[in-house]
mmCIF file of C-alpha atoms in Angstrom:
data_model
loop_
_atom_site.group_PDB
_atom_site.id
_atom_site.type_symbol
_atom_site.label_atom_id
_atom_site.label_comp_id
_atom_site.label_asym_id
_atom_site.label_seq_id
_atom_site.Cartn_x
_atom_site.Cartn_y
_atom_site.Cartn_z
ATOM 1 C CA UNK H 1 25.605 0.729 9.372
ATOM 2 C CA UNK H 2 28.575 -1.030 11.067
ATOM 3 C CA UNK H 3 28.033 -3.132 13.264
ATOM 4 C CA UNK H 4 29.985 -5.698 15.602
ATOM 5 C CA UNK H 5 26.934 -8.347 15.050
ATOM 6 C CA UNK H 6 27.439 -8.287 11.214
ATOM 7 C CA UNK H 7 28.923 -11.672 9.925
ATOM 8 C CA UNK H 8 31.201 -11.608 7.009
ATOM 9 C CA UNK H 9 31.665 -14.701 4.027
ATOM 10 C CA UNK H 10 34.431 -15.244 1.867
ATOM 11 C CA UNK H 11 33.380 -16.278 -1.263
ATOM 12 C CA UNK H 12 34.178 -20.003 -0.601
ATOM 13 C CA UNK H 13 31.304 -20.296 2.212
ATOM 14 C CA UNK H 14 28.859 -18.064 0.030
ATOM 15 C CA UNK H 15 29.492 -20.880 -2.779
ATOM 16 C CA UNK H 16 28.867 -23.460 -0.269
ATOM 17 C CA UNK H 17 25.912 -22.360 0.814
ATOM 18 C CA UNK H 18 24.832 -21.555 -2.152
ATOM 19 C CA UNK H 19 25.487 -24.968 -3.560
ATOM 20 C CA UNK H 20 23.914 -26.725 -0.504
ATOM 21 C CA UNK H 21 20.688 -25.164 -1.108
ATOM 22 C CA UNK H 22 20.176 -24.839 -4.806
ATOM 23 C CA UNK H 23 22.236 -27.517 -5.861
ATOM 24 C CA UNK H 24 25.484 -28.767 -7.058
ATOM 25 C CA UNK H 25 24.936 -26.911 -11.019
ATOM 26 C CA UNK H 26 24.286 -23.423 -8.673
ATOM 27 C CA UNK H 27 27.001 -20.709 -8.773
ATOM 28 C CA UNK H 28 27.604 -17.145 -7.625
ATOM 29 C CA UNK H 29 27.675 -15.024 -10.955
ATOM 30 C CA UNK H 30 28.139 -11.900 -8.953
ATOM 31 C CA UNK H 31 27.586 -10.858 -5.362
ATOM 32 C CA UNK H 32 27.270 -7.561 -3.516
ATOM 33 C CA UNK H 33 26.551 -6.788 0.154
ATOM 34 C CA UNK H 34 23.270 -5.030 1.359
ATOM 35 C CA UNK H 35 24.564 -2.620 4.092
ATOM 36 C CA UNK H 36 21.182 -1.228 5.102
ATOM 37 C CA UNK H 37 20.242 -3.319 7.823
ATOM 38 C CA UNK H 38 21.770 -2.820 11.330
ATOM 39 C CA UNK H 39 21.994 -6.602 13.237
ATOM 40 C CA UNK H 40 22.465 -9.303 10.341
ATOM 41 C CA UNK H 41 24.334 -9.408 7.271
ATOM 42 C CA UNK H 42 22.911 -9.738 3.998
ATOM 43 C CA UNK H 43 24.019 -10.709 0.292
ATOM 44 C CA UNK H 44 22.164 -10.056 -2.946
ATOM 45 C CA UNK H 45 23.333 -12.876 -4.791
ATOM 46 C CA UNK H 46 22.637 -13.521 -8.766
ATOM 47 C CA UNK H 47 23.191 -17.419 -9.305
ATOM 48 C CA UNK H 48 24.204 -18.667 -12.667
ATOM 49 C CA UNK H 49 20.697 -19.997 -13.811
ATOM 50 C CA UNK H 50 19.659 -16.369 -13.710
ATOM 51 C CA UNK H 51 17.781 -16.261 -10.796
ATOM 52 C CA UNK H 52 18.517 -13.565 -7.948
ATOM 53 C CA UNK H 53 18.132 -14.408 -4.361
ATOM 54 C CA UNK H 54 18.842 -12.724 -0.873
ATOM 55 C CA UNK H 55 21.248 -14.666 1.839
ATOM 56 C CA UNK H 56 20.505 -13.758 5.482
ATOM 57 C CA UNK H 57 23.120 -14.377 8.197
ATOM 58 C CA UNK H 58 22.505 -14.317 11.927
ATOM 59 C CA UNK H 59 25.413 -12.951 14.063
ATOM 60 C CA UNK H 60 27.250 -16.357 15.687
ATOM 61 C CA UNK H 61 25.744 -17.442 19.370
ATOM 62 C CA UNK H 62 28.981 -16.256 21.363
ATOM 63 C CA UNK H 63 28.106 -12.635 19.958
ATOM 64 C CA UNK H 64 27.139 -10.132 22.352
ATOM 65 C CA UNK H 65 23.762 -9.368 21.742
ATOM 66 C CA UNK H 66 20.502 -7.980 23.685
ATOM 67 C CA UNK H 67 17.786 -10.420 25.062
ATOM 68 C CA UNK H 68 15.009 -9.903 22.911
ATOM 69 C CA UNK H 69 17.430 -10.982 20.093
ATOM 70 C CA UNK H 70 18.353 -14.560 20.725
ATOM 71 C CA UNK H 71 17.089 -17.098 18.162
ATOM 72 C CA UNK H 72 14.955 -13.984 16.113
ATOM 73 C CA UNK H 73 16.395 -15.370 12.857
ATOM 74 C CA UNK H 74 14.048 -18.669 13.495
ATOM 75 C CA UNK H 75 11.730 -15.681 14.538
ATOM 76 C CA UNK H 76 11.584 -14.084 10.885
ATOM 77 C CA UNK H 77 11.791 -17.757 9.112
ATOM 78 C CA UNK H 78 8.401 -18.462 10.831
ATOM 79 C CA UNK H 79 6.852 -14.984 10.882
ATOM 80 C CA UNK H 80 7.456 -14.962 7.156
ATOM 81 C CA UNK H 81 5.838 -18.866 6.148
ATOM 82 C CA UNK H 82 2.968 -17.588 8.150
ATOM 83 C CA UNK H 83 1.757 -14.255 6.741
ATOM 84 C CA UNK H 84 2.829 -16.087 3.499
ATOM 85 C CA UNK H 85 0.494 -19.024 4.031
ATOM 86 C CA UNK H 86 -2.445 -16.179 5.555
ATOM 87 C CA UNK H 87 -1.736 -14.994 1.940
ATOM 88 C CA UNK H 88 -2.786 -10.964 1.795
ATOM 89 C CA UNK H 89 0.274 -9.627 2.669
ATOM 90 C CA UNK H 90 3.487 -9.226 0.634
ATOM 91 C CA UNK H 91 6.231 -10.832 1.755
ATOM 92 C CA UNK H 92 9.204 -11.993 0.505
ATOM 93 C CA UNK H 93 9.500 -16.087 -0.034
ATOM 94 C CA UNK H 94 11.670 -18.053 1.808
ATOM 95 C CA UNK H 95 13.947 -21.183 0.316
ATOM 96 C CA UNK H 96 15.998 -22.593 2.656
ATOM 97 C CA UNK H 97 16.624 -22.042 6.051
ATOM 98 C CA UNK H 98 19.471 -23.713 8.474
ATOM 99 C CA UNK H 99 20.066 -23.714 11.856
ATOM 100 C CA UNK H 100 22.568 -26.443 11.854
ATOM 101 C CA UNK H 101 25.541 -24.583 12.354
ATOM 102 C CA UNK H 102 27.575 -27.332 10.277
ATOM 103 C CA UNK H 103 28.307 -25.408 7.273
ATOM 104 C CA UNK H 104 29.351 -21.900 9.308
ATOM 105 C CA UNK H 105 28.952 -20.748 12.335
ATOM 106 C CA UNK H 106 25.580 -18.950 12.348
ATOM 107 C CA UNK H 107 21.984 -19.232 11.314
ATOM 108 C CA UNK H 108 20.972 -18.745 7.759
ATOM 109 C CA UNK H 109 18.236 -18.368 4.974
ATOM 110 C CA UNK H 110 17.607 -17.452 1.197
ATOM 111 C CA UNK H 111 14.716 -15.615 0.632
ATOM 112 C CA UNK H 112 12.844 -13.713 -2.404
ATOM 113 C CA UNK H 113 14.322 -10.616 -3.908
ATOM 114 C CA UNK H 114 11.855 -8.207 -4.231
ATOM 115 C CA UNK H 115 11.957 -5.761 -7.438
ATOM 116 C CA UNK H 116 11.724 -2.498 -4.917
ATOM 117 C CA UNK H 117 13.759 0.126 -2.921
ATOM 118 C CA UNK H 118 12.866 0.759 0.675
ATOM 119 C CA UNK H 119 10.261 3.410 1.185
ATOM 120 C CA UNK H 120 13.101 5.575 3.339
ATOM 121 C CA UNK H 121 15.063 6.112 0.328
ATOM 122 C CA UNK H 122 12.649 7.139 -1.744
ATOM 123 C CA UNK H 123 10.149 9.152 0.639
ATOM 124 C CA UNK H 124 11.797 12.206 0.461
ATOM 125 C CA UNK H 125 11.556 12.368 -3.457
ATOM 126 C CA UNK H 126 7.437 11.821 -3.625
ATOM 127 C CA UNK H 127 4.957 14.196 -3.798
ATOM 128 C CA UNK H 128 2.194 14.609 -0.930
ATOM 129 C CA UNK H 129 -0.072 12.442 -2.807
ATOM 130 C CA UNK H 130 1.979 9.548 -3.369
ATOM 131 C CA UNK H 131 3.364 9.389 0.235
ATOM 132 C CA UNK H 132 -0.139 9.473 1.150
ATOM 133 C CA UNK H 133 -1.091 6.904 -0.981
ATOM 134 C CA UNK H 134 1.435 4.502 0.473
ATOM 135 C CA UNK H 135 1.271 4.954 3.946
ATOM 136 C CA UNK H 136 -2.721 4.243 3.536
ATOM 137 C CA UNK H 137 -1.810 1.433 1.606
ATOM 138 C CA UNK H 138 0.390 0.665 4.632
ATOM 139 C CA UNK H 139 -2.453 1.005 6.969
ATOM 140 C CA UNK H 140 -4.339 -0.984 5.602
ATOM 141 C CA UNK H 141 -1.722 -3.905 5.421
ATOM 142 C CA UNK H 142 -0.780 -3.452 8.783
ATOM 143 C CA UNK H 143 -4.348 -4.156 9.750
ATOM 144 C CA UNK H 144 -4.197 -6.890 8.082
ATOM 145 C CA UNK H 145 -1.026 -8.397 9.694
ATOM 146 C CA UNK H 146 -2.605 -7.328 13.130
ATOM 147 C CA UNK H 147 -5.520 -9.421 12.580
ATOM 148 C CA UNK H 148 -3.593 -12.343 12.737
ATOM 149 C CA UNK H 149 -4.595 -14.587 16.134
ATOM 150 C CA UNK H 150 -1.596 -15.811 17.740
ATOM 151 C CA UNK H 151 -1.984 -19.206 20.892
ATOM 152 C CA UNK H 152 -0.364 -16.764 23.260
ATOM 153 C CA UNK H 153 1.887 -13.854 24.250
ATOM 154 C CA UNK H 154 5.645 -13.584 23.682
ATOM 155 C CA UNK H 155 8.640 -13.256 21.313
ATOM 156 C CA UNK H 156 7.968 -15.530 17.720
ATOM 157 C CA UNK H 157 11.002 -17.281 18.536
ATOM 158 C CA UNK H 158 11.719 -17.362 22.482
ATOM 159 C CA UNK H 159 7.719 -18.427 23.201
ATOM 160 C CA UNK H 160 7.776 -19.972 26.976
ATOM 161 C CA UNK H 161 6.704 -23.583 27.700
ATOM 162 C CA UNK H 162 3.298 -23.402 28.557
ATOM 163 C CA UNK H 163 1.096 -20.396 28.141
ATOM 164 C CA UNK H 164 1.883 -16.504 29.397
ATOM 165 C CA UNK H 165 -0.944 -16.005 31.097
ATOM 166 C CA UNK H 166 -1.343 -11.618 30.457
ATOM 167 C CA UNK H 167 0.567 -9.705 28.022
ATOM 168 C CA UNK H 168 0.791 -7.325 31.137
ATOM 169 C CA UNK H 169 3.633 -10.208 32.054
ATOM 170 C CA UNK H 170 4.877 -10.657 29.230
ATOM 171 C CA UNK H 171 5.633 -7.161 28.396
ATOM 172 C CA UNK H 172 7.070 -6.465 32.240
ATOM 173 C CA UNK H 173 9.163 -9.678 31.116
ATOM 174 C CA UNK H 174 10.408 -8.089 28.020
ATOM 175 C CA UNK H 175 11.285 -4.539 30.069
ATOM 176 C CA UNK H 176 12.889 -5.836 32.983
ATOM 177 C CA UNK H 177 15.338 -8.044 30.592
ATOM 178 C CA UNK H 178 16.325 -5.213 28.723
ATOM 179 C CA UNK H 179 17.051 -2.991 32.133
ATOM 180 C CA UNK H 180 19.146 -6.309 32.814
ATOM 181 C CA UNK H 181 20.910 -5.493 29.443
ATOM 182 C CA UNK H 182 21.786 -2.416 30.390
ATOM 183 C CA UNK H 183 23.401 -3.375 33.280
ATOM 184 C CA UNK H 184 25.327 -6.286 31.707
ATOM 185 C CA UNK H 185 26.512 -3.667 29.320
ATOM 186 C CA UNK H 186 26.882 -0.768 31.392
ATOM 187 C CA UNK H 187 24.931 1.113 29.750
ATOM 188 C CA UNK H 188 24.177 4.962 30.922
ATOM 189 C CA UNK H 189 21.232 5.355 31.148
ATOM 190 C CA UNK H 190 18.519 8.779 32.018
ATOM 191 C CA UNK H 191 18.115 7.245 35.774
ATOM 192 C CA UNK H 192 18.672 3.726 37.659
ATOM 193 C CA UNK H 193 17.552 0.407 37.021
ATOM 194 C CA UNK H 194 15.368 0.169 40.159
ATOM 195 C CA UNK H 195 14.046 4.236 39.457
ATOM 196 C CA UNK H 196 13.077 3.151 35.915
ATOM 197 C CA UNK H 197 10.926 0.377 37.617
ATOM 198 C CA UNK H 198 9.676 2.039 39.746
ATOM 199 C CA UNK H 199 7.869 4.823 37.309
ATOM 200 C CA UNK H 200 6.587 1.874 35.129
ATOM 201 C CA UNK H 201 5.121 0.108 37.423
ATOM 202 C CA UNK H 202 2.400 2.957 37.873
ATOM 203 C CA UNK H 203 1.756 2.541 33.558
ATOM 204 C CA UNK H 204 1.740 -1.234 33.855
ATOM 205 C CA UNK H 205 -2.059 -1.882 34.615
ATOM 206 C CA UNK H 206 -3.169 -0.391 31.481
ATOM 207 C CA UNK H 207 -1.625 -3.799 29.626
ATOM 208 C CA UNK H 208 -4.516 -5.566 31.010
ATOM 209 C CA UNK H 209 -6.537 -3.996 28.528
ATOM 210 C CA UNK H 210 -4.870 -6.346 26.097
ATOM 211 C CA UNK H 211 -6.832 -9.899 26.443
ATOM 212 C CA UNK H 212 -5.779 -11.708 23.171
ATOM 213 C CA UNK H 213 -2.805 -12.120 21.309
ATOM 214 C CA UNK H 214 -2.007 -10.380 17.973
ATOM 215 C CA UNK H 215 0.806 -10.651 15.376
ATOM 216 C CA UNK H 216 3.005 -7.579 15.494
ATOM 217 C CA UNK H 217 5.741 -7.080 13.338
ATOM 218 C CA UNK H 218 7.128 -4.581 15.545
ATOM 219 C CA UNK H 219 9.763 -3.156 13.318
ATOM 220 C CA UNK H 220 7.647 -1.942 10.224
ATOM 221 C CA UNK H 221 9.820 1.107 9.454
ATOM 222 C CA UNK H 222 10.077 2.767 6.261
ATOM 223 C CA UNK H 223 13.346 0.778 5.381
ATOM 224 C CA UNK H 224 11.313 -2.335 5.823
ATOM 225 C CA UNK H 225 9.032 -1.341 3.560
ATOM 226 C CA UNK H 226 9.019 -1.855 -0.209
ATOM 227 C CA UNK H 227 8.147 -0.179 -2.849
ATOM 228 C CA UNK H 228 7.580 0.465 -6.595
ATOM 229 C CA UNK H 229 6.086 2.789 -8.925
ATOM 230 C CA UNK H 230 3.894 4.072 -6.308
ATOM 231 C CA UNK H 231 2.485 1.002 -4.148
ATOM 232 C CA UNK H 232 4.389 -1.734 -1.961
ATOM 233 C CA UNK H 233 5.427 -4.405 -3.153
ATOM 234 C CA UNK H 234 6.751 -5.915 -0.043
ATOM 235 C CA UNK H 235 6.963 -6.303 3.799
ATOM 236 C CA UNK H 236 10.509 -7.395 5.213
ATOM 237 C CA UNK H 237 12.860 -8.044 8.068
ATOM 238 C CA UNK H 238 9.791 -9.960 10.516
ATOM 239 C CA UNK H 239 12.506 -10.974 12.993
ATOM 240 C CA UNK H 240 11.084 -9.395 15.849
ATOM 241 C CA UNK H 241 7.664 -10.344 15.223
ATOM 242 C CA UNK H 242 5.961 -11.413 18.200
ATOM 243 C CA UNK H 243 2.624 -11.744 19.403
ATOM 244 C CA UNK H 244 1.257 -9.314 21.609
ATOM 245 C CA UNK H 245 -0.356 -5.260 21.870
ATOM 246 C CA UNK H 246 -1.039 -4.004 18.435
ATOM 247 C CA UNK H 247 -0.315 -1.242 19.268
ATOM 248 C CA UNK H 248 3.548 -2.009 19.892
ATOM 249 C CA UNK H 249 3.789 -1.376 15.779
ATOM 250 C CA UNK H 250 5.915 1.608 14.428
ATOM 251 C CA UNK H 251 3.382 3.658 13.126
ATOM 252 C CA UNK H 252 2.070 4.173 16.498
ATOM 253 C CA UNK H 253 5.429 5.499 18.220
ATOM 254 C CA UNK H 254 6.235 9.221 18.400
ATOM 255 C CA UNK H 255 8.351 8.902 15.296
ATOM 256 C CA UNK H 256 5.329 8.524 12.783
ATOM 257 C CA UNK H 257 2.739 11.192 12.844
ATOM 258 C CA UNK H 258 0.766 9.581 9.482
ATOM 259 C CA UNK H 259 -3.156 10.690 9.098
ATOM 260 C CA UNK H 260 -3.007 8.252 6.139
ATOM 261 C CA UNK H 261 -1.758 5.182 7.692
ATOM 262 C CA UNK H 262 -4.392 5.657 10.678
ATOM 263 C CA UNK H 263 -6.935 6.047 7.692
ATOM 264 C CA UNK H 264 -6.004 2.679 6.148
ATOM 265 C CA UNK H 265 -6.110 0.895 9.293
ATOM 266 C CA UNK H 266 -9.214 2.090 9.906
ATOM 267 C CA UNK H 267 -9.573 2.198 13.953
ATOM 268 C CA UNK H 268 -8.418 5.603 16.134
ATOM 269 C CA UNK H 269 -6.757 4.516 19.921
ATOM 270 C CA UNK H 270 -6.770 7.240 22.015
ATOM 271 C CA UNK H 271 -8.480 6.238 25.699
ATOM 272 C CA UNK H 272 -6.605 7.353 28.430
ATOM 273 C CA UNK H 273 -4.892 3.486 28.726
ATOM 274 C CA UNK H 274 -4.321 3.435 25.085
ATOM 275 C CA UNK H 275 -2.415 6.275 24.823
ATOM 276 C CA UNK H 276 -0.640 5.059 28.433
ATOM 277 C CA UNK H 277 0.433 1.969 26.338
ATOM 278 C CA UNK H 278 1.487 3.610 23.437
ATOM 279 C CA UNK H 279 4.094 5.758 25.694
ATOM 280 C CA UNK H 280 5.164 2.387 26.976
ATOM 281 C CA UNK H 281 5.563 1.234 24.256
ATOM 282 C CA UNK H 282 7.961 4.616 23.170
ATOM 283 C CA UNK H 283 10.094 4.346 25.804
ATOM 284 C CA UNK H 284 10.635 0.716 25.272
ATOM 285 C CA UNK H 285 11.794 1.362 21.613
ATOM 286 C CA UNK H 286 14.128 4.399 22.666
ATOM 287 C CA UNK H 287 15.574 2.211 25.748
ATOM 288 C CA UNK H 288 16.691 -0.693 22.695
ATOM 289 C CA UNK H 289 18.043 2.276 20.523
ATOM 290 C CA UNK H 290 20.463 3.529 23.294
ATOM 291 C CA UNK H 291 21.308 -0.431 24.498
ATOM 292 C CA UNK H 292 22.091 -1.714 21.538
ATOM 293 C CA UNK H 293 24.283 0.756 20.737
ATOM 294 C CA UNK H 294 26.857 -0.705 23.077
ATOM 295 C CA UNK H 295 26.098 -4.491 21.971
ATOM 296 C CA UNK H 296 26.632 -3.663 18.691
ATOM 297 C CA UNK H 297 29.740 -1.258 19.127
ATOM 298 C CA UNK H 298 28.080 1.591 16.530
ATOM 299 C CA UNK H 299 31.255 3.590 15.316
ATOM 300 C CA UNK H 300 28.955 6.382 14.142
ATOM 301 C CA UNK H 301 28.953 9.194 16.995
ATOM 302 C CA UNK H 302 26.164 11.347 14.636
ATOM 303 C CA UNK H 303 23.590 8.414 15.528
ATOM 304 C CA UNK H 304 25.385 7.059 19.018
ATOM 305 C CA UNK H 305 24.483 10.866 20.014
ATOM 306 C CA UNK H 306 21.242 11.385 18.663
ATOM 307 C CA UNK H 307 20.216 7.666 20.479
ATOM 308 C CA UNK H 308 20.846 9.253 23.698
ATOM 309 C CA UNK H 309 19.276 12.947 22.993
ATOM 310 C CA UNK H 310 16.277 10.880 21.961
ATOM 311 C CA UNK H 311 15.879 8.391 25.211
ATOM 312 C CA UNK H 312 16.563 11.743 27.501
ATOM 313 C CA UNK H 313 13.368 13.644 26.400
ATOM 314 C CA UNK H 314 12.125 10.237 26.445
ATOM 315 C CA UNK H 315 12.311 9.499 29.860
ATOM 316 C CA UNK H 316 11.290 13.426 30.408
ATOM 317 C CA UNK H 317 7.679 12.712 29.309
ATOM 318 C CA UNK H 318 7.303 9.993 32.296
ATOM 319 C CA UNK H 319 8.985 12.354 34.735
ATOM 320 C CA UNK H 320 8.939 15.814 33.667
ATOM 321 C CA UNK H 321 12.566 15.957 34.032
ATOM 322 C CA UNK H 322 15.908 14.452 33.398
ATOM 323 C CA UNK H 323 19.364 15.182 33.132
ATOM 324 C CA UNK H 324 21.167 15.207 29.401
ATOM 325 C CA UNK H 325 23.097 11.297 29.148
ATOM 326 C CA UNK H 326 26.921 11.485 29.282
#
């Protein structure tokens, strides 16, 4: 996907980077962009000792991007040393990570390749069995990741000084600066800033359910997931991890609709506050789709369109109504 976030190298900065983290023997034998991902850029690099490695880039700071998104490369560095460390969970390793901004303008970090293809390109071509197999597998993985006890609530890498005392504020935190967003960006949305609010606030008390903070990855799609011959081989692309409502994790929005997955993880949530949270937590994830649409500047109409179709029938399941976005 195109994107107006997306840095691009010339092959002088890859080979300095390159050489500034593997050393001065290290070159590029050949180098091809990843174009799967949507916000950063990425480079599958083979060096000339043989080995194979991943480059990250972070979009510079004067980019125009949402909120949530500020500083989430440090967010994935992190996210990914500590499931690594919990040990469990596969996840790409990471081997060098800079911040600096002295070599280019942006954040970067080599990481792992992992022998694999993401599970949404190969889905489609698996029998019943083997999907099921996987998304179990997934289940079960994502339990893991969820058991993870984080010191408080918040984004990995925008966590306040001093403690968030309820996820309830956190979360309201993380909603009203994405309606912010909106307006910053102009973005059209299914009804006002202050009508949006308004509805929320009546689905807000059932965050105080929520009493102790969890890792979520937040964005475990099927192109984030790994696989080969059968099983997954590894988890990737933690940048918005945070730590927060478990049930904020893909599997659980209207999307997915997975018996196996909710059979690895092992637990059913469906109280009446549960499920209130989970639609929260929907809406949330189809208000970024639309937004980020106009940070990013997406030249594909197909998906610009569907973003919007999606967030309208959205918003109709909080208000049993809403007019079509122009």
């Amino acid at each position: 996907m195109d994107s107006f976030t997306k840095v691009k190298l010339d092959d002088g900065q890859l080979a300095l980077l390159v050489e500034t983290a593997f050393g001065k023997d290290a070159g590029i034998v050949s180098c091809s962009e990843l174009t799967g991902g949507f916000f950063n850029t990425a480079y599958d690099l083979e060096l000339s000792d043989g080995q194979t490695v991943i480059l990250k880039i972070a979009p510079a700071d004067e980019t125009e991007t949402l909120s949530y998104e500020k500083d989430i490369m440090r967010a994935e560095v992190e996210a990914l040393q500590l499931v690594k460390a919990a040990g469990g969970i596969p996840v790409p390793a990471v081997y060098s990570y800079d911040e600096s901004l002295q070599l280019i303008p942006s954040p970067y970090f080599f990481m792992e390749k992992i022998e694999g293809q993401p599970y949404s390109e190969v889905k489609d071509t698996l029998s019943i069995e083997q999907r099921a197999s996987i998304e179990q597998e997934l289940g079960r993985y994502q339990r893991l990741i969820n058991e993870i006890k984080g010191p408080r609530f918040g984004l990995f890498g925008q966590m306040p000084e001093g403690t968030v005392d309820s996820w309830r504020e956190s979360f309201t935190s993380l909603m009203n600066n994405l309606l912010a967003d909106a307006v910053r960006l102009e973005a059209k949305l299914p009804a006002s800033h202050d009508e949006i609010k308004r509805v929320l606030e009546q689905y807000y008390p059932a965050l105080d359910e929520v009493t102790e903070p969890r890792l979520v990855h937040w964005d475990l799609w099927n192109g984030n997931l790994f696989v080969k011959d059968g099983v997954i081989v590894s988890i990737i692309d933690w940048e918005r991890a945070l730590w927060g409502d478990v049930l904020q994790e893909y599997y659980f929005r209207h999307f997915e609709d997975s018996a196996a997955f909710h059979k690895g993880y092992g637990l059913t949530f469906d109280s009446p506050n549960e499920m209130r949270r989970k639609k929260l937590y929907d809406l949330y994830l189809d208000l970024i789709l639309v937004i980020e649409c106009y940070s990013r500047q997406y030249k594909d109409e197909n998906h610009v369109s569907w973003t919007l179709d999606n967030l309208t029938e959205s918003w109709r399941t909080f208000t049993g109504s809403g007019e079509a976005i122009k």
